[in-house]
Structure formats: structure tokens, C-alpha cells
Short mmCIF file of C-alpha atoms and ligand atoms in Angstrom, two decimals:
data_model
loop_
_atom_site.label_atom_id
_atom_site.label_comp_id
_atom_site.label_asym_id
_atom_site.label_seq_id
_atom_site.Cartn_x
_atom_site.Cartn_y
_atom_site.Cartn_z
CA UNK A 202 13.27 -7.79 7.16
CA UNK A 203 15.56 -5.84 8.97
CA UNK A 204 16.50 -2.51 9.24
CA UNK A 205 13.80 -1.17 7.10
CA UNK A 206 12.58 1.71 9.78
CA UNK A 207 16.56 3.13 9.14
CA UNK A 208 17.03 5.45 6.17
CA UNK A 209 20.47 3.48 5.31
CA UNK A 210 20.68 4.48 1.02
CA UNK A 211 22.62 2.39 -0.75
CA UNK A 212 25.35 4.38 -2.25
CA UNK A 213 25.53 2.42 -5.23
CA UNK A 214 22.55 1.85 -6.66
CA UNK A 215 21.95 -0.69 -9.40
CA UNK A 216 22.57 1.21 -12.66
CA UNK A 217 20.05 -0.95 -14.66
CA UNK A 218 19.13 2.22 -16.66
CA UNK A 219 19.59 5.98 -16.57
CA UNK A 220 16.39 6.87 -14.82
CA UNK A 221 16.69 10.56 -16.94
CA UNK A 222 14.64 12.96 -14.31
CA UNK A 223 14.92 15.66 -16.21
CA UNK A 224 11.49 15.74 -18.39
CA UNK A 225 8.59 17.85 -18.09
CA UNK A 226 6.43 18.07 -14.71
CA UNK A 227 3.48 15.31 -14.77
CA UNK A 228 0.22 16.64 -13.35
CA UNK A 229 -1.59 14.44 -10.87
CA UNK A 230 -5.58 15.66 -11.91
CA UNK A 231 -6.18 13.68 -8.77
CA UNK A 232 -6.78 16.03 -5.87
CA UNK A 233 -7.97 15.68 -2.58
CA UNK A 234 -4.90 13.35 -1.03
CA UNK A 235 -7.49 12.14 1.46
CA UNK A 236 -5.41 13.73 4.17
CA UNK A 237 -6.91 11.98 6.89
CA UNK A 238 -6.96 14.12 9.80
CA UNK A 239 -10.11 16.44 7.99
CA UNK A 240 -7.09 19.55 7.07
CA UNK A 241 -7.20 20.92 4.40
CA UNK A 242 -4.56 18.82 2.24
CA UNK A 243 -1.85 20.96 0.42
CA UNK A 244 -2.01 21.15 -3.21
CA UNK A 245 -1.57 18.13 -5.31
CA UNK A 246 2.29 17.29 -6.03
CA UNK A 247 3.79 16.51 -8.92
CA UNK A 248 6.89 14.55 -10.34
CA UNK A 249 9.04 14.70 -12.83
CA UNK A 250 8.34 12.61 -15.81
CA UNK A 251 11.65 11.08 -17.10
CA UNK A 252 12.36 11.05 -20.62
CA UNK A 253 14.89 8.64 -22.38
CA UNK A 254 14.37 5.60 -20.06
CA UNK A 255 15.34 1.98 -21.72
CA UNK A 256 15.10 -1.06 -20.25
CA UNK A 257 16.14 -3.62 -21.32
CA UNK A 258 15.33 -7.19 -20.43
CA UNK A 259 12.24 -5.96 -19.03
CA UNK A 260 9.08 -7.65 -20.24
CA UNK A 261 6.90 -5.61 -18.07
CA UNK A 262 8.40 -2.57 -19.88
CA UNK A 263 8.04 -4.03 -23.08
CA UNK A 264 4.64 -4.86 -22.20
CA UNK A 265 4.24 -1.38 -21.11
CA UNK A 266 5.98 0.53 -23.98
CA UNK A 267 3.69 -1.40 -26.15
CA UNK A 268 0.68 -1.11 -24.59
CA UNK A 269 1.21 3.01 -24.30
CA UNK A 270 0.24 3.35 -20.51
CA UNK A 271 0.94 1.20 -17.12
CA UNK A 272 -1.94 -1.01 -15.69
CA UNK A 273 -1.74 -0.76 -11.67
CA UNK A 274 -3.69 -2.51 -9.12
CA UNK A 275 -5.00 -0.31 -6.56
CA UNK A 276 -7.35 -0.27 -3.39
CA UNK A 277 -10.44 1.03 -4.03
CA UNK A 278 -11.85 1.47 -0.52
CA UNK A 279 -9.00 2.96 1.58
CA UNK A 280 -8.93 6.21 2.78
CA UNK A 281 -5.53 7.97 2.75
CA UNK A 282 -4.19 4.92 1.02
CA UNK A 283 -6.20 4.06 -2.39
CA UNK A 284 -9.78 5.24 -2.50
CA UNK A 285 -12.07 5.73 -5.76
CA UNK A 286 -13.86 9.15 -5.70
CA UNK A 287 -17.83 7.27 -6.19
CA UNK A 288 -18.51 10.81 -8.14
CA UNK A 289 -15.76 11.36 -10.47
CA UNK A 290 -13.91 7.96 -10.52
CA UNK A 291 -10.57 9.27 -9.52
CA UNK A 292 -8.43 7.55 -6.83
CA UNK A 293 -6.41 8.79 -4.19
CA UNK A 294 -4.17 8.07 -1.32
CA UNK A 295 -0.52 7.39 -0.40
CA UNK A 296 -0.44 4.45 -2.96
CA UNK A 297 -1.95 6.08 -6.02
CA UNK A 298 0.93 9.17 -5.59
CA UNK A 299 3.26 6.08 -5.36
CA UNK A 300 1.88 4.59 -8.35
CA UNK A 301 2.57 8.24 -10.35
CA UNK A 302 5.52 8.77 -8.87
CA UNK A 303 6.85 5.27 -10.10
CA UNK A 304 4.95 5.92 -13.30
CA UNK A 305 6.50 9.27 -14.02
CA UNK A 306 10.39 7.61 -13.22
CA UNK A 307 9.57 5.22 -16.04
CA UNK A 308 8.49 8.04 -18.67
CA UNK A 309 4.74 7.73 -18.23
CA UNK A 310 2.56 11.06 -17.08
CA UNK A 311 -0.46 10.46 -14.87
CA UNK A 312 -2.74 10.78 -17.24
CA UNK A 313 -1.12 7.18 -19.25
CA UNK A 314 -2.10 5.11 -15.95
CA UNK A 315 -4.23 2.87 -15.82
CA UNK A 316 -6.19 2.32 -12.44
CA UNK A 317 -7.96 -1.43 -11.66
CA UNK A 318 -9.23 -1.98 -8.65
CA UNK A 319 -7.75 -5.06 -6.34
CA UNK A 320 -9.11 -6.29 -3.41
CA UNK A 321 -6.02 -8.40 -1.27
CA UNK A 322 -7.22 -11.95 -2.12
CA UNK A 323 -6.48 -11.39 -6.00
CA UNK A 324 -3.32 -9.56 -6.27
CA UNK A 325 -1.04 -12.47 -7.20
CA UNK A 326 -3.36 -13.61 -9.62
CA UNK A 327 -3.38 -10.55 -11.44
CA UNK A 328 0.34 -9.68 -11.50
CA UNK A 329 0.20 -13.90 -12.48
CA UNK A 330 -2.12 -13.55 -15.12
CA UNK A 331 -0.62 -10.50 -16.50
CA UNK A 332 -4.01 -8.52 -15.52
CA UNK A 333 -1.67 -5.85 -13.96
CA UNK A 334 1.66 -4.74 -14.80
CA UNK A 335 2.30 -3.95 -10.76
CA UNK A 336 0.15 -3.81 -8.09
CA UNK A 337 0.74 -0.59 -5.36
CA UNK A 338 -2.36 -1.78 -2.88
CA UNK A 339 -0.97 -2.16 0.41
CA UNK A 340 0.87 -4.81 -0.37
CA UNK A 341 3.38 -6.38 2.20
CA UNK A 342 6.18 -8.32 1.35
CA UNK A 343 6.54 -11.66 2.69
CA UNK A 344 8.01 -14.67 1.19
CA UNK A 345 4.95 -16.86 0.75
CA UNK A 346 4.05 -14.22 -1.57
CA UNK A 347 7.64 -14.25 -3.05
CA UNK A 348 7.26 -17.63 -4.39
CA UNK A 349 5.09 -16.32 -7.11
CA UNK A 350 5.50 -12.41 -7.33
CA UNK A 351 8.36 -9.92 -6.90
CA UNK A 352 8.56 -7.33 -4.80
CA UNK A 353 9.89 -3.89 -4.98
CA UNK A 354 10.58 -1.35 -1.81
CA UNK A 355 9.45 -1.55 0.69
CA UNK A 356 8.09 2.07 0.05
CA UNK A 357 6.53 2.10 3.82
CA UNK A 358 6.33 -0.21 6.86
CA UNK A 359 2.78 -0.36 8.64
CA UNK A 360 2.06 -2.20 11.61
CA UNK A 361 -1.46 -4.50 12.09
CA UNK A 362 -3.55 -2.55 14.70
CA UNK A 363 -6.93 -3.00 15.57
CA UNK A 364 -10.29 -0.83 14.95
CA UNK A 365 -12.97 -0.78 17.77
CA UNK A 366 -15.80 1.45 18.59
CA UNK A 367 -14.89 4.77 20.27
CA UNK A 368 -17.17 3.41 23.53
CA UNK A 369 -15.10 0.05 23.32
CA UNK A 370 -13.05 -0.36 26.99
CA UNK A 371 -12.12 -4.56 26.81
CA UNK A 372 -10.14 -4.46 23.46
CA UNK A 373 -6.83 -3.00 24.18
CA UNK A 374 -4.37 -5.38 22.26
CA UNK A 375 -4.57 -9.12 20.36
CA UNK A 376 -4.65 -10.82 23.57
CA UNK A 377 -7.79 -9.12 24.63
CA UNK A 378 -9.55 -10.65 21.70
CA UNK A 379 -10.59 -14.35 23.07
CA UNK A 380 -14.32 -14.57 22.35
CA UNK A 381 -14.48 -11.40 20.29
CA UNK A 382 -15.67 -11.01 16.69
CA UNK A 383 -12.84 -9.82 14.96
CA UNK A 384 -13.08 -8.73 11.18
CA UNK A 385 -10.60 -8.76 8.54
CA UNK A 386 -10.52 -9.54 4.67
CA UNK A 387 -9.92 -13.40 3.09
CA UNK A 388 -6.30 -12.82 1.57
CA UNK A 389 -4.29 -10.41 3.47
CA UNK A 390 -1.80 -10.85 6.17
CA UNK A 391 -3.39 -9.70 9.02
CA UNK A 392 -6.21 -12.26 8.64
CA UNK A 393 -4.04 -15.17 8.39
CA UNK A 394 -1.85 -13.73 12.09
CA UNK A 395 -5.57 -13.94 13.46
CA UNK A 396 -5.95 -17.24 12.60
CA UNK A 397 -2.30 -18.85 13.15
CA UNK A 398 -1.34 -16.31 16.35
CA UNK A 399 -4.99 -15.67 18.21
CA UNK A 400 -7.18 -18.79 17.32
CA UNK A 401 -9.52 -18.00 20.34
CA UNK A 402 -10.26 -15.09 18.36
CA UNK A 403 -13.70 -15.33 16.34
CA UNK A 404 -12.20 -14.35 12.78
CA UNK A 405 -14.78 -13.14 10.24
CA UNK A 406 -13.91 -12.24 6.64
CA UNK A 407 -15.05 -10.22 3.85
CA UNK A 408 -13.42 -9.16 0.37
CA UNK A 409 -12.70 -5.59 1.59
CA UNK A 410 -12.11 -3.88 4.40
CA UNK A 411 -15.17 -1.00 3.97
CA UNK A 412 -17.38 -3.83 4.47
CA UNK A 413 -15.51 -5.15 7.73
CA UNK A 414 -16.15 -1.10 9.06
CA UNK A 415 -19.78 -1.42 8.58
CA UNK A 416 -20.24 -4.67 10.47
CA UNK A 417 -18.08 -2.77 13.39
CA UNK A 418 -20.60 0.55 13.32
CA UNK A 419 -23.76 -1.97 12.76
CA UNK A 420 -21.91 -4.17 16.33
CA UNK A 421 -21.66 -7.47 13.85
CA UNK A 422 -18.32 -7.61 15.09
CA UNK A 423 -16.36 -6.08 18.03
CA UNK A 424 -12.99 -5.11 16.37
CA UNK A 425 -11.43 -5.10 12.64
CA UNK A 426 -8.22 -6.16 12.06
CA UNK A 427 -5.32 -4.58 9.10
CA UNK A 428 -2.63 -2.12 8.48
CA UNK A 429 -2.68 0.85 11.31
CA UNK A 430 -2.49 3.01 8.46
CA UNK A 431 -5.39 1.86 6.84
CA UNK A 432 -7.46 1.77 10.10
CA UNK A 433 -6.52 5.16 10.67
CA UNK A 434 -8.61 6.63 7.64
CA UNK A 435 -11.44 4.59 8.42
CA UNK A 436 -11.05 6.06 12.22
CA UNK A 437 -10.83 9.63 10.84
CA UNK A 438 -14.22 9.32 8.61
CA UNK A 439 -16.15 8.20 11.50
CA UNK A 440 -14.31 10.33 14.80
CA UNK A 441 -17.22 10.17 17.25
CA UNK A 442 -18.02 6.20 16.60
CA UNK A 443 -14.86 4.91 15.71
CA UNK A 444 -10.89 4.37 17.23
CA UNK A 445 -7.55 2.52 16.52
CA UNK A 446 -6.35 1.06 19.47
CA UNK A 447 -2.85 2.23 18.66
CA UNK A 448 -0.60 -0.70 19.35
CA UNK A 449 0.58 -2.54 16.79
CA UNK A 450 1.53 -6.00 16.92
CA UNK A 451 3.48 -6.63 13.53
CA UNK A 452 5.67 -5.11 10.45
CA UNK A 453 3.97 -4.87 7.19
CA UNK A 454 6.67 -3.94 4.60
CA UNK A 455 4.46 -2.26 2.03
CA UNK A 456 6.06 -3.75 -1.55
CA UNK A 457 5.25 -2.48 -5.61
CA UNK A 458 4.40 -6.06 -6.26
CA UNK A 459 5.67 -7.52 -9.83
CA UNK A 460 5.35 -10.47 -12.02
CA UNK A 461 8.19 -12.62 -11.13
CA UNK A 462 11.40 -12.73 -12.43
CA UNK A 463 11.48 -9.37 -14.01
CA UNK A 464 14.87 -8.62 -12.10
CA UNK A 465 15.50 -5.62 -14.80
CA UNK A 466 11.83 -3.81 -13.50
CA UNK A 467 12.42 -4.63 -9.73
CA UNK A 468 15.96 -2.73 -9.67
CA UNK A 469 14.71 0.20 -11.52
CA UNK A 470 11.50 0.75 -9.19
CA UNK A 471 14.05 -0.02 -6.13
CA UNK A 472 16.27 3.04 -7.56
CA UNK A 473 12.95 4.79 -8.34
CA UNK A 474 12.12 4.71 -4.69
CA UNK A 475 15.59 5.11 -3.38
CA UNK A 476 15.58 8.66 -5.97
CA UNK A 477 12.24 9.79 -4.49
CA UNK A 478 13.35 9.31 -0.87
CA UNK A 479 16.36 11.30 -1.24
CA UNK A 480 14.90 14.48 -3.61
CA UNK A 481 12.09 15.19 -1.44
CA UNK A 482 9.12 12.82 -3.86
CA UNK A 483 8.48 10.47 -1.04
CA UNK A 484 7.76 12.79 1.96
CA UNK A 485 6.00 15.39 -0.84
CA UNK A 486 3.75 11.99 -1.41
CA UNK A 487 3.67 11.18 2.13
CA UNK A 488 2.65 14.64 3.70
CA UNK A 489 -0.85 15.16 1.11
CA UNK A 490 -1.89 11.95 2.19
CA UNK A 491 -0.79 9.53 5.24
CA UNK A 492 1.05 12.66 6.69
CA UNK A 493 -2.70 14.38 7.90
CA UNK A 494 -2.91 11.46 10.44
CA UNK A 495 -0.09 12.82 12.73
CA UNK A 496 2.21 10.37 11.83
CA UNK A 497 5.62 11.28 10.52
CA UNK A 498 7.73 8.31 9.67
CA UNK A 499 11.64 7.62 8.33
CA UNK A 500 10.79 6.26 4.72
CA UNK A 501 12.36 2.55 4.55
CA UNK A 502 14.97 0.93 2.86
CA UNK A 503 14.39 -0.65 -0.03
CA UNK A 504 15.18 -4.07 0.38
CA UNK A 505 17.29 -5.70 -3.16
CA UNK A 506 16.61 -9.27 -2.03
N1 LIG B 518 -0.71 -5.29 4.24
C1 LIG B 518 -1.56 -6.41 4.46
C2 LIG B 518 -1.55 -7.36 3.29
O1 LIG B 518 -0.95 -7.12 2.31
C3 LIG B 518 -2.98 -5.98 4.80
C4 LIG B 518 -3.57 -4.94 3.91
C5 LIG B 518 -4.31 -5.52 2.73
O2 LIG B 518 -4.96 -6.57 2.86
O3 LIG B 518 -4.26 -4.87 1.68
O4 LIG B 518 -2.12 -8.44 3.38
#
């Protein structure tokens, strides 16, 4: 993957279908971004929902049109990224505004999505099974994964970090993690670097992240392992107990993951991401909910393997 921290647009997008954003403005009724830093998080954005869109050869989109909403596989337990109020059931996070930002480009208001929770061990089996329609949970792309899903974007490129206690003084990096108990969840990518990359690392793995924090504030384990910007909410819930040790050791591509093979559905989310990058969507989506963690990255290129 290269080049994905430049903002290089590709002047000609595929013109799979005329992605029409001139509809009525969808209204996210999710508040509360989860801007991570504890500011108060700018009002909820919106985005256009396009009327007219076709597409044709999609069976996702059929699928979709049919059904009368989208089906997308979210986090549940990620602050700033996809979390589910316990209270009222709504999510929110960087992924979720992704989700109706990709949902409103394809002629679907907020309010026609349809939320299921994912943790990273089933995603391929749902987009396989046809559980989902996409999956938006930070999701990188890689090809083992590509051998039985699609990806589109990347949308955003994390980096695997780790998450210590705020006292912790021996874990500055993966090489400091011989002997340690390191946490991270069955399924994802930064578990299976642990294993292949550090193997004098003591790996231990849940389904979900949430539960890997509360072995680290219990001292279960010494360190959790994921995305930076995942460890980063969890860091800004718990300031006093908890910190990310702020050097990451990889690229995680963040992809809209897809059934494979639906070319037609991959190229319009690709120009759907491409659009949002360039009229202001992305960083509007960015700022109310990564952005409160004082990090201010290029949006990537989207990558039309
Ligand atoms: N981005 C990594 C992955 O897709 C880690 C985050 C996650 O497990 O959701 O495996």
C-alpha cells in the first residue's frame, strides 16, 4: 500500500454511476461524536442524500434497493470510532459518520441504516454470509482478507500502538514486550503481528477490545495491543490510569469491506470517498469525532486495486 498518507485524487474517477449530490440534507439523530479529548464536540454533521443513483450490476444494491435500508457492521465498543450509546442504543464514532456518509451517496438517509454490531473475528463471515451489506468497523485492508472480501478506501490509515497504564515506565515500544502480557482480540491484525513479529510476547485474546482495557486497569495484563486510534479513546475515558505509548509500529489501511466481486459497489464507494474528501464530508466527519484527540491527518487515497 503505498502512497496512501498523500492526498493524490484521481482525476478521473470511475464513472460507474452519477453519484447525484444534489438531494435533501440527511440528519444524523446520532449526537455526541465521541470527540475524544472530553471538548465539547461541534454539532452533528450532515450529508447530502443523493437522489437518482442506479447501479447497475450491483447485487449489493439490488439487495439494498430491495431490502429498503443498508445493513452495516459496526464496532460496538470503540470510543471515537463505533460505540453503542448502552442508554439509547445509538452508535457513534468516525466509522458510523462514514457509514452515513456512504449511505447518504447511495440515496439512503440515516434513519434507513441499519446498525449490527461486529466484533473483528466475524467480519468476513458476515459480508460472506450476506449478514451485512458492508462492514465500516475498523477494518484494514490486507490481502489475506482480499481473498474472500472486497475492499473499498482506504478511508483512514491507523498505525498499531500500544495501551499501558499511566504509571507503566518498561513498555516503550514492541521490543520492550518479552515476558509481558500483552492483550489484543482473536481476529484482527494486530494480534496476529504479536504472534508472527514478537513471539516472546505473552499474547492474550478476547472478542473485543473493552474487555482487553479492563484486564489492563484490573493488571491481568501489562499492555493492549490495536489501532492507535482506537487506543486513543480508550486512553481518553480513563486519563489518570491509562496511556498510548505513541509509537506506532505498522499501517492499518482502514477499508468499507464488501462481499466480493461486487466491482460495480466498490467503484462507487471509492468515488463516494474520493467526493467526500474533496467537498469538505471527510474532515466535517473527521473533526466531531477522531479530530478531539489532537490528531489532524491528510485523508488517504483510495486505493482501486
Ligand atoms: N484494524 C485492525 C484489524 O482490522 C485492528 C482493529 C480491529 O480489530 O478492528 O484487524
Amino acid at each position: 500500500m503505498k502512497n496512501v498518507r498523500k492526498i493524490v485524487l484521481a482525476g478521473a474517477a470511475t464513472a460507474v454511476l452519477a453519484l447525484t449530490a444534489c438531494g435533501q440534507e440527511g440528519s444524523p439523530e446520532t449526537g455526541g461524536g465521541g470527540s475524544t479529548s472530553g471538548e465539547t464536540p461541534a454539532a452533528a454533521p450532515t450529508y447530502a442524500v443523493a437522489t437518482g443513483v442506479t447501479l447497475e450490476g450491483s447485487p449489493t444494491f439490488e439487495k439494498i434497493t430491495s431490502a429498503g435500508k443498508v445493513t452495516i457492521g459496526v464496532k460496538a465498543d470503540q470510543p471515537g470510532i463505533g460505540q453503542k450509546d448502552a442508554g439509547s442504543g445509538e452508535y457513534a464514532g468516525f466509522d458510523i459518520e462514514m457509514a452515513k456518509l456512504m449511505a447518504a451517496k447511495l440515496g439512503l438517509s440515516p434513519d434507513k441504516i441499519e446498525f449490527v454490531e461486529t466484533v473483528s473475528a466475524n467480519r468476513e463471515p458476515f459480508l460472506q454470509q450476506g449478514t451485512v451489506d458492508m462492514v465500516i468497523a475498523s477494518y484494514t485492508i490486507n490481502d489475506k482478507r482480499k481473498e474472500v472480501v472486497d475492499f473499498a478506501g482506504p478511508y483512514y490509515v491507523a498505525g498499531q500502538d500500544l495501551l499501558v497504564r499511566a504509571d507503566e515506565s518498561e513498555i516503550t515500544g514492541p521490543d520492550t514486550l518479552a515476558g509481558k502480557k500483552v492483550c489484543s482480540v482473536e481476529g484482527s491484525t494486530p494480534a496476529t503481528r504479536i504472534r508472527d513479529e514478537y513471539p516472546d510476547a505473552d499474547l492474550v485474546t478476547f472478542d473485543a477490545y473493552s474487555k482487553c482495557v479492563e484486564q489492563l486497569t484490573s493488571n491481568a495484563v501489562d499492555a493492549v495491543t490495536t489501532d492507535d486510534a482506537i487506543l486513543r479513546g480508550y486512553a481518553a475515558q480513563q486519563p489518570d490510569a491509562l496511556k498510548v505509548v505513541g509509537a506506532p509500529f505498522s499501517e492499518e489501511p482502514y477499508g468499507i469491506g464488501l462481499p466480493k466481486g461486487d466491482t460495480v459497489m466498490r467503484n462507487a464507494l471509492n468515488d463516494a470517498i474520493e467526493t467526500a474528501v474533496t467537498d469538505g464530508d471527510w474532515k466535517k466527519a473527521y473533526d466531531y469525532t477522531l479530530g478531539g484527540s489532537g490528531t489532524d491527518p491528510e485523508p488517504p487515497t483510495v486505493d482501486r486495486y
